[in-house]
């Protein structure tokens, strides 16, 4: 799993959406991440503030990034733009009209 910068993650995520457009699944997870202090007693380079860990996974390939709390709204705006741009391939569910359903109910009675 590779940890990328915020911009690198968004670029790689866009490429992942293109890969799975025709066939496949992409799993994206977000969770709160609080770095644990190291055993050697050295402070973490990421600090002790809560962060947001975001992972994207296609099969065995995974990418991730860590975002500080102050940058989450800006990142989510960019993430939302990528999601909106790649949601055009979704299929609409077929609706069954009420006229077609009624004869089946009468036959069963």
Coordinates of N, CA, C and O in Angstrom, one line a residue:
X1 N 0.8 -1.2 0.0 CA 0.0 0.0 0.0 C 0.9 1.2 0.0 O 1.8 1.4 0.8
X2 N 0.7 2.1 -0.9 CA 1.5 3.3 -1.0 C 0.8 4.5 -0.4 O -0.4 4.8 -0.7
X3 N 1.4 5.3 0.4 CA 0.9 6.5 1.0 C 1.3 7.6 0.1 O 2.5 7.9 -0.1
X4 N 0.3 8.3 -0.4 CA 0.6 9.4 -1.4 C 0.2 10.8 -0.8 O -0.4 10.8 0.2
X5 N 0.7 11.8 -1.5 CA 0.3 13.1 -1.0 C -1.2 13.3 -1.4 O -1.8 12.5 -2.1
X6 N -1.8 14.4 -1.0 CA -3.2 14.6 -1.2 C -3.5 14.7 -2.7 O -4.4 14.1 -3.2
X7 N -2.7 15.5 -3.4 CA -2.9 15.7 -4.9 C -2.6 14.4 -5.6 O -3.3 14.1 -6.6
X8 N -1.5 13.7 -5.2 CA -1.2 12.5 -5.8 C -2.3 11.4 -5.6 O -2.6 10.6 -6.5
X9 N -2.9 11.4 -4.5 CA -4.0 10.5 -4.2 C -5.2 10.7 -5.1 O -5.8 9.8 -5.6
X10 N -5.5 12.0 -5.2 CA -6.7 12.4 -6.1 C -6.4 12.0 -7.5 O -7.3 11.5 -8.2
X11 N -5.2 12.2 -8.0 CA -4.9 11.8 -9.4 C -4.9 10.3 -9.5 O -5.5 9.8 -10.5
X12 N -4.4 9.6 -8.6 CA -4.4 8.1 -8.7 C -5.8 7.6 -8.5 O -6.2 6.6 -9.2
X13 N -6.7 8.2 -7.7 CA -8.0 7.8 -7.6 C -8.8 8.0 -8.9 O -9.6 7.1 -9.2
X14 N -8.6 9.1 -9.5 CA -9.2 9.3 -10.8 C -8.8 8.2 -11.8 O -9.7 7.7 -12.6
X15 N -7.5 7.9 -11.8 CA -7.1 6.8 -12.7 C -7.7 5.4 -12.4 O -8.1 4.6 -13.2
X16 N -7.9 5.2 -11.1 CA -8.6 4.0 -10.6 C -10.1 3.9 -11.1 O -10.5 2.9 -11.5
X17 N -10.7 5.1 -11.0 CA -12.1 5.1 -11.5 C -12.2 4.8 -13.0 O -13.1 4.1 -13.5
X18 N -11.2 5.2 -13.8 CA -11.2 4.9 -15.2 C -10.9 3.4 -15.4 O -11.6 2.8 -16.3
X19 N -10.1 2.8 -14.6 CA -9.8 1.3 -14.7 C -11.1 0.5 -14.5 O -11.3 -0.5 -15.1
X20 N -11.9 0.9 -13.5 CA -13.1 0.1 -13.1 C -14.4 0.5 -13.8 O -15.4 0.0 -13.5
X21 N -14.3 1.4 -14.8 CA -15.5 2.0 -15.4 C -16.3 0.9 -16.1 O -17.5 0.8 -15.9
X22 N -15.7 0.0 -16.8 CA -16.4 -1.1 -17.5 C -16.7 -2.3 -16.7 O -17.7 -3.0 -16.8
X23 N -15.7 -2.7 -15.8 CA -15.8 -3.9 -15.1 C -15.0 -3.8 -13.8 O -13.8 -3.5 -13.9
X24 N -15.5 -4.1 -12.7 CA -14.7 -4.2 -11.5 C -15.3 -3.3 -10.4 O -16.4 -2.7 -10.5
X25 N -14.7 -3.3 -9.2 CA -15.2 -2.5 -8.1 C -14.0 -1.8 -7.4 O -12.9 -2.2 -7.4
X26 N -14.3 -0.6 -6.9 CA -13.4 0.3 -6.2 C -13.9 0.5 -4.9 O -15.1 1.0 -4.7
X27 N -13.1 0.2 -3.8 CA -13.6 0.5 -2.5 C -12.8 1.6 -1.9 O -11.6 1.6 -1.9
X28 N -13.5 2.6 -1.3 CA -12.9 3.8 -0.7 C -13.4 3.8 0.7 O -14.6 3.8 1.0
X29 N -12.4 3.9 1.7 CA -12.7 4.0 3.1 C -12.1 5.3 3.7 O -11.0 5.7 3.3
X30 N -12.8 5.9 4.6 CA -12.3 7.0 5.3 C -12.4 6.8 6.8 O -13.5 6.2 7.3
X31 N -11.4 7.1 7.6 CA -11.6 6.9 9.0 C -10.6 7.9 9.8 O -9.7 8.4 9.2
X32 N -11.0 8.1 11.0 CA -10.2 9.0 11.9 C -8.9 8.3 12.2 O -8.9 7.1 12.5
X33 N -7.8 9.0 12.2 CA -6.5 8.4 12.5 C -5.7 9.3 13.4 O -5.5 10.4 13.2
X34 N -5.4 8.7 14.6 CA -4.6 9.4 15.6 C -3.3 8.6 15.7 O -3.2 7.5 16.1
X35 N -2.2 9.3 15.3 CA -0.9 8.5 15.3 C -0.5 8.2 16.7 O -0.6 9.0 17.6
X36 N 0.1 7.0 16.9 CA 0.6 6.6 18.2 C 2.0 7.1 18.4 O 2.8 7.1 17.4
X37 N 2.4 7.4 19.6 CA 3.8 7.8 19.8 C 4.7 6.6 19.6 O 4.3 5.5 19.8
X38 N 5.9 6.9 19.1 CA 6.8 5.8 18.8 C 7.4 5.2 20.1 O 7.4 5.9 21.1
X39 N 7.9 4.0 20.0 CA 8.4 3.3 21.2 C 9.7 4.0 21.7 O 10.1 3.9 22.8
X40 N 10.4 4.6 20.8 CA 11.7 5.2 21.2 C 11.5 6.6 21.9 O 12.4 7.2 22.4
X41 N 10.2 7.0 22.0 CA 9.9 8.3 22.7 C 10.1 9.5 21.8 O 9.9 10.6 22.3
X42 N 10.4 9.3 20.5 CA 10.5 10.4 19.6 C 9.1 10.9 19.2 O 8.2 10.1 19.1
X43 N 8.9 12.2 19.1 CA 7.6 12.7 18.6 C 7.3 12.3 17.2 O 8.3 12.1 16.4
X44 N 6.1 12.0 16.8 CA 5.7 11.7 15.5 C 5.9 12.9 14.5 O 5.6 14.0 14.9
X45 N 6.4 12.6 13.3 CA 6.5 13.8 12.4 C 5.1 14.3 12.0 O 5.0 15.5 11.6
X46 N 4.1 13.5 12.1 CA 2.7 14.0 11.7 C 2.1 14.7 12.9 O 1.0 15.3 12.7
X47 N 2.6 14.8 14.1 CA 2.1 15.5 15.2 C 1.1 14.6 15.9 O 0.8 13.4 15.6
X48 N 0.4 15.1 16.9 CA -0.5 14.4 17.7 C -2.0 14.8 17.4 O -2.9 14.2 18.0
X49 N -2.2 15.7 16.5 CA -3.5 16.1 16.1 C -4.2 14.9 15.3 O -3.6 14.2 14.6
X50 N -5.6 14.8 15.5 CA -6.3 13.8 14.7 C -6.2 14.1 13.2 O -6.2 15.2 12.8
X51 N -6.1 13.0 12.5 CA -5.9 13.1 11.0 C -7.1 12.2 10.4 O -7.8 11.5 11.1
X52 N -7.2 12.3 9.1 CA -8.2 11.5 8.4 C -7.4 10.6 7.4 O -6.6 11.1 6.6
X53 N -7.6 9.3 7.6 CA -6.9 8.3 6.7 C -7.9 7.9 5.6 O -9.0 7.5 6.0
X54 N -7.5 8.0 4.4 CA -8.4 7.6 3.3 C -7.6 6.6 2.5 O -6.5 6.7 2.1
X55 N -8.3 5.5 2.2 CA -7.8 4.3 1.4 C -8.7 4.1 0.2 O -9.9 4.2 0.3
X56 N -8.0 3.7 -0.9 CA -8.8 3.2 -2.0 C -8.2 1.9 -2.5 O -6.9 1.7 -2.5
X57 N -9.0 0.9 -2.8 CA -8.5 -0.4 -3.1 C -9.2 -1.0 -4.3 O -10.5 -1.0 -4.4
X58 N -8.4 -1.5 -5.2 CA -8.9 -2.3 -6.4 C -8.2 -3.6 -6.3 O -7.0 -3.7 -6.6
X59 N -8.9 -4.7 -6.0 CA -8.2 -6.0 -6.0 C -7.1 -6.0 -4.9 O -7.4 -5.7 -3.8
X60 N -5.9 -6.3 -5.4 CA -4.8 -6.3 -4.5 C -4.0 -4.9 -4.4 O -3.1 -4.8 -3.7
X61 N -4.4 -4.0 -5.3 CA -3.7 -2.7 -5.4 C -4.4 -1.7 -4.4 O -5.7 -1.6 -4.5
X62 N -3.7 -1.0 -3.6 CA -4.2 -0.1 -2.7 C -3.4 1.2 -2.6 O -2.2 1.1 -2.7
X63 N -4.1 2.3 -2.4 CA -3.4 3.6 -2.2 C -4.0 4.2 -1.0 O -5.2 3.9 -0.6
X64 N -3.3 5.1 -0.4 CA -3.8 5.8 0.8 C -3.2 7.2 0.9 O -2.2 7.5 0.3
X65 N -3.8 8.0 1.8 CA -3.3 9.3 2.1 C -3.8 9.7 3.5 O -4.8 9.1 4.0
X66 N -3.1 10.6 4.1 CA -3.4 11.1 5.4 C -3.6 12.6 5.3 O -2.7 13.3 4.8
X67 N -4.7 13.1 5.9 CA -5.0 14.5 5.7 C -5.2 15.1 7.1 O -6.0 14.6 7.9
X68 N -4.6 16.2 7.4 CA -4.8 16.9 8.6 C -6.2 17.5 8.7 O -6.9 17.7 7.7
X69 N -6.7 17.7 10.0 CA -8.1 18.1 10.2 C -8.4 19.4 9.4 O -9.4 19.6 8.9
X70 N -7.4 20.3 9.4 CA -7.6 21.7 8.8 C -7.8 21.6 7.3 O -8.4 22.4 6.7
X71 N -7.3 20.5 6.7 CA -7.4 20.4 5.2 C -8.5 19.5 4.7 O -8.7 19.4 3.5
X72 N -9.3 18.9 5.6 CA -10.3 18.0 5.3 C -11.4 18.6 4.4 O -11.8 18.1 3.4
X73 N -11.9 19.8 4.7 CA -13.0 20.4 3.9 C -12.5 20.7 2.4 O -13.2 20.4 1.5
X74 N -11.3 21.2 2.3 CA -10.8 21.4 0.9 C -10.6 20.1 0.2 O -10.9 20.0 -1.0
X75 N -10.1 19.1 0.9 CA -9.9 17.8 0.2 C -11.2 17.2 -0.2 O -11.4 16.6 -1.3
X76 N -12.2 17.3 0.7 CA -13.5 16.7 0.4 C -14.2 17.4 -0.8 O -14.9 16.7 -1.5
X77 N -14.0 18.7 -1.0 CA -14.5 19.4 -2.1 C -13.9 18.8 -3.4 O -14.6 18.5 -4.4
X78 N -12.6 18.6 -3.4 CA -11.9 18.0 -4.6 C -12.3 16.6 -4.8 O -12.5 16.1 -5.9
X79 N -12.5 15.8 -3.7 CA -12.9 14.4 -3.8 C -14.3 14.3 -4.4 O -14.6 13.5 -5.2
X80 N -15.2 15.2 -3.9 CA -16.6 15.3 -4.4 C -16.6 15.6 -5.9 O -17.4 15.0 -6.6
X81 N -15.7 16.4 -6.4 CA -15.7 16.8 -7.8 C -15.3 15.5 -8.6 O -15.9 15.2 -9.7
X82 N -14.3 14.8 -8.1 CA -13.9 13.5 -8.8 C -15.0 12.5 -8.8 O -15.3 11.9 -9.8
X83 N -15.7 12.4 -7.7 CA -16.9 11.4 -7.6 C -18.0 11.8 -8.6 O -18.5 11.0 -9.3
X84 N -18.3 13.1 -8.7 CA -19.4 13.5 -9.6 C -19.0 13.3 -11.0 O -19.8 12.9 -11.9
X85 N -17.7 13.5 -11.3 CA -17.2 13.3 -12.7 C -17.2 11.8 -13.1 O -17.2 11.5 -14.3
X86 N -17.1 10.9 -12.2 CA -17.0 9.5 -12.5 C -18.3 8.7 -12.2 O -18.2 7.5 -12.4
X87 N -19.3 9.3 -11.8 CA -20.6 8.6 -11.5 C -21.5 8.5 -12.7 O -22.7 8.2 -12.6
X88 N -21.1 8.9 -13.9 CA -21.9 8.9 -15.1 C -22.2 7.5 -15.7 O -23.1 7.3 -16.4
X89 N -21.4 6.5 -15.3 CA -21.6 5.2 -15.8 C -22.6 4.3 -15.0 O -22.7 3.1 -15.3
X90 N -23.2 4.8 -14.0 CA -24.1 4.0 -13.2 C -25.4 3.7 -14.0 O -25.9 4.5 -14.8
X91 N -26.0 2.5 -13.8 CA -27.2 2.1 -14.5 C -28.4 2.5 -13.7 O -28.4 2.3 -12.4
X92 N -29.4 2.9 -14.3 CA -30.7 3.2 -13.6 C -31.5 1.9 -13.4 O -31.5 1.1 -14.3
X93 N -32.1 1.8 -12.3 CA -32.9 0.5 -12.1 C -34.1 0.6 -12.9 O -34.7 1.6 -13.2
X94 N -34.5 -0.6 -13.4 CA -35.8 -0.7 -14.2 C -37.0 -0.6 -13.3 O -37.1 -1.3 -12.3
X95 N -37.9 0.2 -13.7 CA -39.1 0.3 -12.9 C -40.2 -0.6 -13.5 O -40.4 -0.7 -14.7
X96 N -40.9 -1.2 -12.6 CA -42.0 -2.1 -13.0 C -43.3 -1.3 -12.8 O -43.6 -0.8 -11.7
X97 N -44.1 -1.2 -13.9 CA -45.3 -0.4 -13.8 C -46.3 -1.2 -13.0 O -46.3 -2.4 -12.8
X98 N -47.3 -0.4 -12.4 CA -48.3 -1.0 -11.6 C -49.3 -1.9 -12.4 O -49.8 -2.9 -11.9
X99 N -49.4 -1.6 -13.7 CA -50.3 -2.4 -14.5 C -49.8 -3.8 -14.7 O -50.5 -4.8 -14.7
X100 N -48.5 -3.9 -14.8 CA -47.9 -5.3 -14.9 C -47.9 -6.1 -13.6 O -48.0 -7.3 -13.6
X101 N -47.9 -5.4 -12.5 CA -47.9 -6.1 -11.2 C -49.3 -6.6 -10.8 O -49.4 -7.6 -10.2
X102 N -50.3 -5.9 -11.2 CA -51.7 -6.2 -10.7 C -52.1 -7.6 -11.2 O -52.7 -8.4 -10.4
X103 N -51.9 -8.0 -12.5 CA -52.4 -9.3 -12.9 C -51.7 -10.4 -12.2 O -52.3 -11.4 -11.9
X104 N -50.5 -10.3 -11.8 CA -49.8 -11.3 -11.1 C -50.4 -11.5 -9.7 O -50.5 -12.6 -9.2
X105 N -50.8 -10.4 -9.1 CA -51.4 -10.5 -7.7 C -52.8 -11.2 -7.8 O -53.2 -11.9 -6.9
X106 N -53.6 -10.9 -8.9 CA -54.9 -11.5 -9.0 C -54.8 -13.0 -9.3 O -55.6 -13.8 -8.8
X107 N -53.8 -13.4 -10.0 CA -53.6 -14.8 -10.3 C -53.2 -15.6 -9.1 O -53.6 -16.7 -8.9
X108 N -52.5 -15.0 -8.2 CA -52.0 -15.7 -7.0 C -53.2 -15.8 -6.0 O -53.2 -16.7 -5.2
X109 N -54.2 -15.0 -6.0 CA -55.3 -15.0 -5.1 C -56.2 -16.1 -5.3 O -56.5 -16.7 -6.2

